[in-house]
CSV table of C-alpha atoms and ligand atoms in Angstrom, one decimal:
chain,number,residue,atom,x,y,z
A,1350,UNK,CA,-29.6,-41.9,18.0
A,1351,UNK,CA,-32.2,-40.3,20.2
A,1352,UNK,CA,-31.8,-36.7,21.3
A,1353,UNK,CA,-33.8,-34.1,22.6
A,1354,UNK,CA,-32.9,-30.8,23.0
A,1355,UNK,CA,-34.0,-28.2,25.3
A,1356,UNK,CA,-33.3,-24.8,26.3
A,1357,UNK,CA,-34.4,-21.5,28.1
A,1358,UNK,CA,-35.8,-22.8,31.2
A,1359,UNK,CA,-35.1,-19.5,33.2
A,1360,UNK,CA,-35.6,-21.1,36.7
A,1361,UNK,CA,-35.9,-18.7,39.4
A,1362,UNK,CA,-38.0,-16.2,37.0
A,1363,UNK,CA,-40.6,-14.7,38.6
A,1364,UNK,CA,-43.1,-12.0,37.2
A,1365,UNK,CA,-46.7,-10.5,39.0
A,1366,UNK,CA,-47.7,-10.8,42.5
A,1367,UNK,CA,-49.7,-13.4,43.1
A,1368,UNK,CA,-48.3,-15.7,45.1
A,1369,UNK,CA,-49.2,-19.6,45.9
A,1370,UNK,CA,-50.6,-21.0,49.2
A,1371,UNK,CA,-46.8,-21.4,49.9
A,1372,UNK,CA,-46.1,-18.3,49.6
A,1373,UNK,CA,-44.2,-19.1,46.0
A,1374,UNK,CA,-44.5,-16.5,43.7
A,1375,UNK,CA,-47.1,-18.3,41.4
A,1376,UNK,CA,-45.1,-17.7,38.0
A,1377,UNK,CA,-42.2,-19.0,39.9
A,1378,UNK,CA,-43.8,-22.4,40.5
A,1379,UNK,CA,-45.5,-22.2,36.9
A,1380,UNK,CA,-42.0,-22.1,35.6
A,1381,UNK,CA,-40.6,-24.8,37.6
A,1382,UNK,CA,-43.5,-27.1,36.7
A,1383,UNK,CA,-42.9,-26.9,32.8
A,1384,UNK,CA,-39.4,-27.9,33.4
A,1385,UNK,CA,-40.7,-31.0,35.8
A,1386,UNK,CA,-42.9,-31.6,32.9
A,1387,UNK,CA,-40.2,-31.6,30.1
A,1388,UNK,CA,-37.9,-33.9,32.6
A,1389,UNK,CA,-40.8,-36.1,32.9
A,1390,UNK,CA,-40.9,-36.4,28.9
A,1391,UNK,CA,-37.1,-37.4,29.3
A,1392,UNK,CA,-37.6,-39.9,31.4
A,1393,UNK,CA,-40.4,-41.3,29.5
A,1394,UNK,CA,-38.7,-41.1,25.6
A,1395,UNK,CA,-35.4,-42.5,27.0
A,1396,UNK,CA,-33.1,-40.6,24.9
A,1397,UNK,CA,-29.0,-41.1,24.8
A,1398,UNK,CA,-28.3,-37.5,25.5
A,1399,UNK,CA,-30.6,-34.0,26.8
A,1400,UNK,CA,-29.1,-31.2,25.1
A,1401,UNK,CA,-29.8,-27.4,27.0
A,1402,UNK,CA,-28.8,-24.3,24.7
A,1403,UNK,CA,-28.0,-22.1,27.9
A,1404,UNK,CA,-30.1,-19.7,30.1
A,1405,UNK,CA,-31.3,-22.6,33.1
A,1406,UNK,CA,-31.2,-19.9,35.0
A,1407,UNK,CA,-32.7,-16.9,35.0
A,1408,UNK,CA,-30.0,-14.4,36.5
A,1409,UNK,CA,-26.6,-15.4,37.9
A,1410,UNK,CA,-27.0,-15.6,41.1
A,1411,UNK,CA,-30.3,-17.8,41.4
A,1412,UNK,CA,-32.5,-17.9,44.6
A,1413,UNK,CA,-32.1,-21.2,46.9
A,1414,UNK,CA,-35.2,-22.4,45.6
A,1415,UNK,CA,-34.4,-22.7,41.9
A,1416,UNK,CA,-30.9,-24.4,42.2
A,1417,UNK,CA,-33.2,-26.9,44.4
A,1418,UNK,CA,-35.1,-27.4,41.5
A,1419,UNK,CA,-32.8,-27.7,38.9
A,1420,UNK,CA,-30.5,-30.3,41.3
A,1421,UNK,CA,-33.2,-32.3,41.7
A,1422,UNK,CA,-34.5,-32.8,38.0
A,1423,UNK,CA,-31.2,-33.1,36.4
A,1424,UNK,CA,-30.6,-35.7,38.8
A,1425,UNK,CA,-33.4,-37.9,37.6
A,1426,UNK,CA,-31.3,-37.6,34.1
A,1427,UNK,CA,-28.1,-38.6,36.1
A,1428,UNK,CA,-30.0,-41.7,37.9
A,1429,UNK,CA,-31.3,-43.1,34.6
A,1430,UNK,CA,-28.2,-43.0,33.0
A,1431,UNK,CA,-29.1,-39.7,30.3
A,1432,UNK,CA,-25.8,-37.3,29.2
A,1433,UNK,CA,-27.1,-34.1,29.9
A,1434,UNK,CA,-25.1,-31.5,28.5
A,1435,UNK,CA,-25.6,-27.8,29.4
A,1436,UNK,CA,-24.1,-24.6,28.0
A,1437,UNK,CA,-24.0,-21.4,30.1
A,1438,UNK,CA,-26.3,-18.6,28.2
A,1439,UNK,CA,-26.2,-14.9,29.2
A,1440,UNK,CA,-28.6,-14.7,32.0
A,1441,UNK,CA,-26.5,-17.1,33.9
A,1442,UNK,CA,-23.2,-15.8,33.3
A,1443,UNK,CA,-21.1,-13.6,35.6
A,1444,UNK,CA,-19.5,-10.4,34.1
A,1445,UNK,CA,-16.5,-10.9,36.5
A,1446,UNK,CA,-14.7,-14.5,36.3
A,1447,UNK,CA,-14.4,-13.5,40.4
A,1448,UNK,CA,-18.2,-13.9,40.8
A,1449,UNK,CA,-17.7,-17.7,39.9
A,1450,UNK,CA,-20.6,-19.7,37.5
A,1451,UNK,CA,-23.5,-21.2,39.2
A,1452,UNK,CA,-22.8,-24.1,36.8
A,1453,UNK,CA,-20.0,-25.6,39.0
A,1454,UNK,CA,-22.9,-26.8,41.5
A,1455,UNK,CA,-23.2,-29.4,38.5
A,1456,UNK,CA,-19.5,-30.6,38.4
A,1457,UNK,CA,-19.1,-33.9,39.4
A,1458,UNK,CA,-22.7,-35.0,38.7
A,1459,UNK,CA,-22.4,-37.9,36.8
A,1460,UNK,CA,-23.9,-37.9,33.4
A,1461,UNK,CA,-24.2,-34.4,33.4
A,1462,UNK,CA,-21.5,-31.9,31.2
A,1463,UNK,CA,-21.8,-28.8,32.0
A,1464,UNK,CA,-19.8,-26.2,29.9
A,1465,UNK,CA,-19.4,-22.4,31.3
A,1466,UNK,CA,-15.8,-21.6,31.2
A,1467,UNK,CA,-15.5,-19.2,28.7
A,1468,UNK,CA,-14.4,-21.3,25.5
A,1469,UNK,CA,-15.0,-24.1,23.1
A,1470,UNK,CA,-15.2,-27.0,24.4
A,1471,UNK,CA,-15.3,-31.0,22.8
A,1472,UNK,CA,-17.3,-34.3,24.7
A,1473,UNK,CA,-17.6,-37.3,22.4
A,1474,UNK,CA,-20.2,-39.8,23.0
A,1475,UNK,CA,-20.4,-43.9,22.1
A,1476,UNK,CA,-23.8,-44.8,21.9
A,1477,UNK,CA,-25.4,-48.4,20.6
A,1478,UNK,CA,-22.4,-48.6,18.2
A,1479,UNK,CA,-22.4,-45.0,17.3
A,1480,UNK,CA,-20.2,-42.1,17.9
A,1481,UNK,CA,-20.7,-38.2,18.2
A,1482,UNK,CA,-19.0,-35.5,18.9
A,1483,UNK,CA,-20.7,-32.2,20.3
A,1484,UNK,CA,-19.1,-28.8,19.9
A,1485,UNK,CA,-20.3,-26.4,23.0
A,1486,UNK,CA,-19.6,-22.6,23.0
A,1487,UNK,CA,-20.8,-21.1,26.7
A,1488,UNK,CA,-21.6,-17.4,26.6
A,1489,UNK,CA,-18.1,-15.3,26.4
A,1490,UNK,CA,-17.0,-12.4,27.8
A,1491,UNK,CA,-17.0,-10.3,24.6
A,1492,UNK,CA,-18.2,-11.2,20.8
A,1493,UNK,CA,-15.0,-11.1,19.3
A,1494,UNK,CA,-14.4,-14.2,22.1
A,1495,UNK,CA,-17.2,-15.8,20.4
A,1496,UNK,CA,-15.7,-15.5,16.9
A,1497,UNK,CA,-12.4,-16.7,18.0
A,1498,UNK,CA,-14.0,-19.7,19.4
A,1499,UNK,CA,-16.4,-20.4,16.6
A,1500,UNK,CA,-13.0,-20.5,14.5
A,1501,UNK,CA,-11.2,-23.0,16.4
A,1502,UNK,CA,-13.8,-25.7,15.7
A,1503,UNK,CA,-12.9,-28.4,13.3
A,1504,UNK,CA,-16.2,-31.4,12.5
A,1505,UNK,CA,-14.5,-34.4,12.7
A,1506,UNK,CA,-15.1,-36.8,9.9
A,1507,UNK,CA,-14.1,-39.8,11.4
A,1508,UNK,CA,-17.8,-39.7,13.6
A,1509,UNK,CA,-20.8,-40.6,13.0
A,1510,UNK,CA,-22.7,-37.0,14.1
A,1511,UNK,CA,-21.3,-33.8,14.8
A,1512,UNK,CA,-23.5,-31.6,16.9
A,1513,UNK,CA,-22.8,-28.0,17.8
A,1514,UNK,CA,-24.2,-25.9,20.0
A,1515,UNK,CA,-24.6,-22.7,21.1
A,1516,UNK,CA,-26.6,-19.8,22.9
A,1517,UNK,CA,-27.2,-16.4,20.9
A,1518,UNK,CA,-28.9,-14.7,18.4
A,1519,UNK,CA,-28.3,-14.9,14.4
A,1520,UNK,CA,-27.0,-12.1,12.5
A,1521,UNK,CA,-28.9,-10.4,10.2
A,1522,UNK,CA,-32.7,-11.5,11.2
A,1523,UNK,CA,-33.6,-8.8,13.8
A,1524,UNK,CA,-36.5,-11.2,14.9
A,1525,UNK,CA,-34.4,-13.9,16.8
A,1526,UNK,CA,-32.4,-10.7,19.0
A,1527,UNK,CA,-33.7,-10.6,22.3
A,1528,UNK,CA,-32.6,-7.1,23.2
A,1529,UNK,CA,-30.1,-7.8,25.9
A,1530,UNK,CA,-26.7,-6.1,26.4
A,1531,UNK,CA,-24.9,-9.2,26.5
A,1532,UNK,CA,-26.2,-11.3,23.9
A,1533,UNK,CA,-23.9,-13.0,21.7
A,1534,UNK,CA,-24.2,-12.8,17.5
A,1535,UNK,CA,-23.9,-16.1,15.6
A,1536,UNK,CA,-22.7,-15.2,12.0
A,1537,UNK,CA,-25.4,-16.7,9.8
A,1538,UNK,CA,-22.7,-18.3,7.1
A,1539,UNK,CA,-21.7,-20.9,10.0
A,1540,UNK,CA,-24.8,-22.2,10.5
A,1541,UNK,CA,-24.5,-23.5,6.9
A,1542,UNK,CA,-21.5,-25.5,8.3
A,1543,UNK,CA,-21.9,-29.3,7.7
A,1544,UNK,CA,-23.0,-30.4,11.3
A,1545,UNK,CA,-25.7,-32.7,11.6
A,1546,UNK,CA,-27.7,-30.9,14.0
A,1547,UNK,CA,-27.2,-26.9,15.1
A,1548,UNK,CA,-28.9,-26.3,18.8
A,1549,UNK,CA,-29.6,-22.7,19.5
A,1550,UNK,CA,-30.5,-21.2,22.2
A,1551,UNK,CA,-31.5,-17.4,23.2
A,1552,UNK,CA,-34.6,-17.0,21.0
A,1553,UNK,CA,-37.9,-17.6,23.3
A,1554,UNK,CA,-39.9,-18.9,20.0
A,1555,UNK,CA,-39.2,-22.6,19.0
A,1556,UNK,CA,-38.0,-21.8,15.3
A,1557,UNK,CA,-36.6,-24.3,12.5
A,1558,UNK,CA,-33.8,-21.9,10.7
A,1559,UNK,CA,-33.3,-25.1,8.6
A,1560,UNK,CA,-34.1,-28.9,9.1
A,1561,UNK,CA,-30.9,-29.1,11.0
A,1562,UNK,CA,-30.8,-26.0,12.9
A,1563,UNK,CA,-33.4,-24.8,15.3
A,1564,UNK,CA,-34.1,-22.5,18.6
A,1565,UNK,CA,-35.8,-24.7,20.9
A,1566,UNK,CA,-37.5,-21.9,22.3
A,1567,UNK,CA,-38.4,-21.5,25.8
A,1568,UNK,CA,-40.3,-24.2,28.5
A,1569,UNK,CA,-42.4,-21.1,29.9
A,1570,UNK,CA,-43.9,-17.8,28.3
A,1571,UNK,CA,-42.1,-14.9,29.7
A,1572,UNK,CA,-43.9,-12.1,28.3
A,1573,UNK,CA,-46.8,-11.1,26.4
A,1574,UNK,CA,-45.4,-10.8,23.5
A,1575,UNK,CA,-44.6,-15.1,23.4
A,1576,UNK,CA,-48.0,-15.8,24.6
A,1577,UNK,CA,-49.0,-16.8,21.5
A,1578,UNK,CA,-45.9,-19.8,20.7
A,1579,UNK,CA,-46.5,-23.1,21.9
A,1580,UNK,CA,-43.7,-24.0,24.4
A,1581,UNK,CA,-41.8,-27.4,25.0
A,1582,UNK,CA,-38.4,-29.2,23.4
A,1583,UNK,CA,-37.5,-31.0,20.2
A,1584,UNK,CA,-37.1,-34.7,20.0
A,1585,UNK,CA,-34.5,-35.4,17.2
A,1586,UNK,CA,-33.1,-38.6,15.2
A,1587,UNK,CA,-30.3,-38.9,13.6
A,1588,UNK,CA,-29.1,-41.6,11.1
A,1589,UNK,CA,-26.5,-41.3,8.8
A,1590,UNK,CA,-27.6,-38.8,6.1
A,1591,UNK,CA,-30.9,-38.5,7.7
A,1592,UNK,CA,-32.2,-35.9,10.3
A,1593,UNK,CA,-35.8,-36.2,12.2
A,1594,UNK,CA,-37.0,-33.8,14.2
A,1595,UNK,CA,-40.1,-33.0,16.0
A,1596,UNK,CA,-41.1,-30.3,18.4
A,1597,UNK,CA,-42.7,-31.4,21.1
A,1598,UNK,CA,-45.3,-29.3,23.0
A,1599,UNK,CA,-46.0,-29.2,26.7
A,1600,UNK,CA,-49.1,-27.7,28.6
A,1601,UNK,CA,-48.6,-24.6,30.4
A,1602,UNK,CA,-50.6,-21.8,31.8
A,1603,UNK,CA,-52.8,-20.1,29.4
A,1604,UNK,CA,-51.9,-16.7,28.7
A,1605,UNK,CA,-53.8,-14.0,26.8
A,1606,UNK,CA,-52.6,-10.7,24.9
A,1607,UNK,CA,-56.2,-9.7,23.9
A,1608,UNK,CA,-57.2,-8.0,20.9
A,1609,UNK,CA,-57.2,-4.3,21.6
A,1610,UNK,CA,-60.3,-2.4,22.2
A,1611,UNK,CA,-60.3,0.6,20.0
A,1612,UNK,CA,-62.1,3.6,22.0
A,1613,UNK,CA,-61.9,6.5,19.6
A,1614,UNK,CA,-66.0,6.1,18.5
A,1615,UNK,CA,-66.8,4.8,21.7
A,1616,UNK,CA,-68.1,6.1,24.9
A,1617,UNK,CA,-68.2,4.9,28.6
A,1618,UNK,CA,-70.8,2.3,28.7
A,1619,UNK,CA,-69.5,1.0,25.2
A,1620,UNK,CA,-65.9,0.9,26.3
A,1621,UNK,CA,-67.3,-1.0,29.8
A,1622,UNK,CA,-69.3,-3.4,27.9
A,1623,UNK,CA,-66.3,-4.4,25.4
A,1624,UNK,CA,-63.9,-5.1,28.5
A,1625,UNK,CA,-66.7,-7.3,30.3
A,1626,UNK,CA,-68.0,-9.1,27.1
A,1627,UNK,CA,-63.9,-10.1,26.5
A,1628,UNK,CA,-63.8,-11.1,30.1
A,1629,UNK,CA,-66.7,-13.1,30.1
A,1630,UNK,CA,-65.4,-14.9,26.8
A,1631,UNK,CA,-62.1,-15.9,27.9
A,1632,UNK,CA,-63.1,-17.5,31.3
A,1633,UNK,CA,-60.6,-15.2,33.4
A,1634,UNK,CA,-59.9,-18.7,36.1
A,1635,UNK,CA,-56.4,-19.2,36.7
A,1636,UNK,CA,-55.3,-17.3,33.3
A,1637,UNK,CA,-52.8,-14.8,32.7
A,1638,UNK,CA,-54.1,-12.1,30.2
A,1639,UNK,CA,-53.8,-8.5,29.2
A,1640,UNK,CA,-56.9,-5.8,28.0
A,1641,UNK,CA,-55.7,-2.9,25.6
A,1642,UNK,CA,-57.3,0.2,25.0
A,1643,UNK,CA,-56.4,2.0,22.1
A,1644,UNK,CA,-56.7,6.0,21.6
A,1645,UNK,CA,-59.1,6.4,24.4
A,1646,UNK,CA,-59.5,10.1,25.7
A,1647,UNK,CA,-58.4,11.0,29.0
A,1648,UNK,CA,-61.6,11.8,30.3
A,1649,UNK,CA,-63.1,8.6,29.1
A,1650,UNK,CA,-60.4,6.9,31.0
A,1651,UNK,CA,-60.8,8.4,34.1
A,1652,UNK,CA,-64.0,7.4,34.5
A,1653,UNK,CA,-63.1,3.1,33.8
A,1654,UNK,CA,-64.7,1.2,36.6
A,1655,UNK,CA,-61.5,-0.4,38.0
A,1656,UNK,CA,-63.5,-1.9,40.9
A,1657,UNK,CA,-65.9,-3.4,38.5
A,1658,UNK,CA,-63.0,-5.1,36.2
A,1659,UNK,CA,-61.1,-6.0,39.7
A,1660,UNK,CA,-64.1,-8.0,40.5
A,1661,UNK,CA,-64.8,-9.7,37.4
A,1662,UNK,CA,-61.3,-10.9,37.0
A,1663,UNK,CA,-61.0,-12.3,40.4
A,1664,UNK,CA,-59.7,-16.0,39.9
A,1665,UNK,CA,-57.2,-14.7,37.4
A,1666,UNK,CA,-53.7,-15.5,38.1
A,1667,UNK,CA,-52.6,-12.3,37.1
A,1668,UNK,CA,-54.9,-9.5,34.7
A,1669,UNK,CA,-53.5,-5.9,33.3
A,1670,UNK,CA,-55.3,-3.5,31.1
A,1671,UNK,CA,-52.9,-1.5,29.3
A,1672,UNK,CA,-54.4,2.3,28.0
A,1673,UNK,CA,-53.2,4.5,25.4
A,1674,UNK,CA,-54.4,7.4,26.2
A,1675,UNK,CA,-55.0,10.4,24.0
A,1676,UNK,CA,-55.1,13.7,25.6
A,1677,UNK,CA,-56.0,17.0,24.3
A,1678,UNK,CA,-52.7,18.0,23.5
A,1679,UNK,CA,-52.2,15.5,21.4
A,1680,UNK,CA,-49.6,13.8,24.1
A,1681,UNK,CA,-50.1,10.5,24.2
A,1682,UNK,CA,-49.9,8.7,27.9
A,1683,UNK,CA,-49.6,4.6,28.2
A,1684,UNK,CA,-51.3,3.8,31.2
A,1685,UNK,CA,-51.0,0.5,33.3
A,1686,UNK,CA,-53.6,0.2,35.5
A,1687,UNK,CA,-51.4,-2.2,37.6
A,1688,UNK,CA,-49.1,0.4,38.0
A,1689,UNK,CA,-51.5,2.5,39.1
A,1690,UNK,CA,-52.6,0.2,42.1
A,1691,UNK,CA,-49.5,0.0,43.4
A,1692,UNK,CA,-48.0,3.8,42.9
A,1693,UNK,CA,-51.4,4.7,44.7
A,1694,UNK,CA,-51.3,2.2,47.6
A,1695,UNK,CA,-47.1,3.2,48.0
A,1696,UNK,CA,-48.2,7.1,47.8
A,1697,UNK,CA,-51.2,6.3,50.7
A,1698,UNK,CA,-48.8,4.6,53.0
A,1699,UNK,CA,-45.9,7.1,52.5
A,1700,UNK,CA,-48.2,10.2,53.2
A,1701,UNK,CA,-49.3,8.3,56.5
A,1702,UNK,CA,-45.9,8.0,57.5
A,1703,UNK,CA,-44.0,10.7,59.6
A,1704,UNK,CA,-40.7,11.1,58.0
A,1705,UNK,CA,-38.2,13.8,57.4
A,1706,UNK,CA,-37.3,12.5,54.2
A,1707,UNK,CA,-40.6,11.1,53.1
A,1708,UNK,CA,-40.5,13.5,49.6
A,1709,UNK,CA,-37.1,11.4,49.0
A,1710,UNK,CA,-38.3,8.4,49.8
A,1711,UNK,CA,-42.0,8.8,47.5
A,1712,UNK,CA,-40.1,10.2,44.9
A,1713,UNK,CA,-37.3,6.6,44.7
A,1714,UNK,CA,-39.8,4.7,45.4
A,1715,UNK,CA,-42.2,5.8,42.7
A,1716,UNK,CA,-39.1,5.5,40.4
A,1717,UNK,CA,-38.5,2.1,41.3
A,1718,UNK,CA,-41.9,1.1,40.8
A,1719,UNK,CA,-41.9,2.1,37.4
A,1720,UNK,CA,-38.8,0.2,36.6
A,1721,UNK,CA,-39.9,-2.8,38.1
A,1722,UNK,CA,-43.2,-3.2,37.2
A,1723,UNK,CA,-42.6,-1.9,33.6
A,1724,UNK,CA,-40.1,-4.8,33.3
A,1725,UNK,CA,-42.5,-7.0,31.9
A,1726,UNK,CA,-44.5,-4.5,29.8
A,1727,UNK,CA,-44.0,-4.4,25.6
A,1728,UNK,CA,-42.2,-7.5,25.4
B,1903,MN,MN1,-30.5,-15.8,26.5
């Protein structure tokens, strides 16, 4: 039996502001492409059933244009006859059972199981001959609901595979946490449990905790800190005894966390040449990709040709140079030149405007600035 198993495809994400010639945010589109691209390998390997270890979406309620999206793709599964079967992960998933799950846009789509109701749930499967069971747990409201539910499973002996899946992190390696309120804590000793095949979701890296348990990883890097993981879905096969899995890799946008400059011995001209000479070597056209500069004085920093760097990294989908400044007094000061740009530009307009409240106003919107545009910094 053929199955591949995907999972954090975060559609609706979004992240920088350059946008397409259709006014999509770019990493939007980027996003929506790798999961076209891993439906395409679907199609193409024919398996008898997609797994998804939760997160499809990115938040819970997902713009118009990335239920679109996922509609249309799972839909080519549905037309060629492939179970897809889908767990809810913690981006998706409503704190209030009032809110309603976007998940229910997939009820009544043939082929496709989609399991978000708060609690274990069973589908068995006859394939060529064969029969398998798979064991779904949807993100709960609460851990101790995830325990409960995790204890009411029972692998039934009298199939061929038992599969269980689920969407969290696992206890006791801080690695595979993701740092979210919500997440959900599989105890490690059950992933010793006799299933054939354990498919986790949560963790962005594609990681083999054992030859039958593995984190799929995400379709698409979401921050700098996964830009170095390859990204796509595991192909498995499963015979009696016998488990064979491969990870398969999909193409998308290169991007770049580079090696820090370090600017303690350096001066101006040194530091300027360093940032153009790693420009130059990484060809900045149509990447994504991030300069550091380490212990650099504040004085040295004020004098960084922004204009120059602007203009070498031009074609760039998206560049940020991240300083750690070192002042006199020993305070240290991370800068982000992207929030710079846009603090500045927000500051200029606001001081234009004639407004009673325009201290209130530059001081919120200087706050929210921060927040959002430091979203995607130190991951
Ligand atoms: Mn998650």
């Amino acid at each position: 039996m053929k199955i591949l198993h995907i999972s954090d495809t975060h559609l609706g994400y979004s992240a920088y502001r350059k946008i397409t010639d259709d006014n999509i945010n770019q990493r939007e589109k980027d996003n929506y492409n790798s999961f076209q691209k891993v439906i395409d390998n679907a199609i193409k390997l024919k398996p008898d059933i997609v797994l998804h270890s939760g997160d499809l979406f990115d938040s819970v309620r997902p713009n118009n244009r990335a239920i679109t999206v996922s509609i249309k793709q799972i839909l080519r599964l549905s037309k060629n006859k492939i179970p897809f079967l889908i767990i809810s992960g913690n981006h998706e998933q409503p704190k209030l059972k009032e809110t309603g799950h976007i998940f229910n846009i997939f009820e009544h789509i043939e082929n496709v199981y989609p399991v978000y109701n708060l609690k274990y749930e069973k589908y068995d499967f006859n394939i060529k001959n064969e029969s398998i069971t798979i064991h779904a747990i949807p993100q709960t409201l609460s851990k101790e609901d995830f325990i409960n539910n995790l204890n009411k499973i029972n692998i039934d002996k009298s199939k061929d595979f038992n599969i269980l899946i689920l969407h969290g992190s696992v206890k006791g390696i801080k690695e595979f946490k993701m740092n979210e309120f919500n997440e959900l804590i599989i105890p490690d000793d059950y992933l010793k449990k006799k299933f054939d095949y354990i498919a986790l979701g949560h963790y962005h890296k594609y990681t083999k905790i054992s030859s039958n348990c593995q984190y799929a990883g995400s379709t698409e890097h979401f921050s700098f800190s996964e830009s170095k993981n390859e990204k796509g879905f595991i192909e498995l096969h499963l015979e009696k005894n016998n488990i064979n899995s491969k990870f398969i890799k999909i193409e998308n946008r290169v991007i770049l966390d580079l090696e820090p400059i370090i600017c303690s011995n350096l001066n101006l001209d040194q530091i300027m040449k360093s940032i153009e000479l790693q420009i130059r070597e990484i060809d900045p056209k149509n990447k994504i990709f991030r300069i550091k500069l380490e212990k650099i004085p504040t004085t040295i920093y004020r004098g960084i040709d922004f204009e120059k760097i602007k203009n070498l990294c031009k074609d760039a989908t998206h560049y940020e140079i991240k300083a750690n400044i070192e002042s006199k007094n020993d305070e240290k000061i991370i800068k982000n030149s992207k929030i710079d740009a846009l603090a500045k530009e927000y500051t200029y307009f606001m001081n234009n405007q004639n407004l009673k409240e325009k201290q209130l106003l530059l001081e919120l919107g200087m706050k929210y600035i921060e927040r959002i545009e430091s979203k995607n910094e130190d991951k």
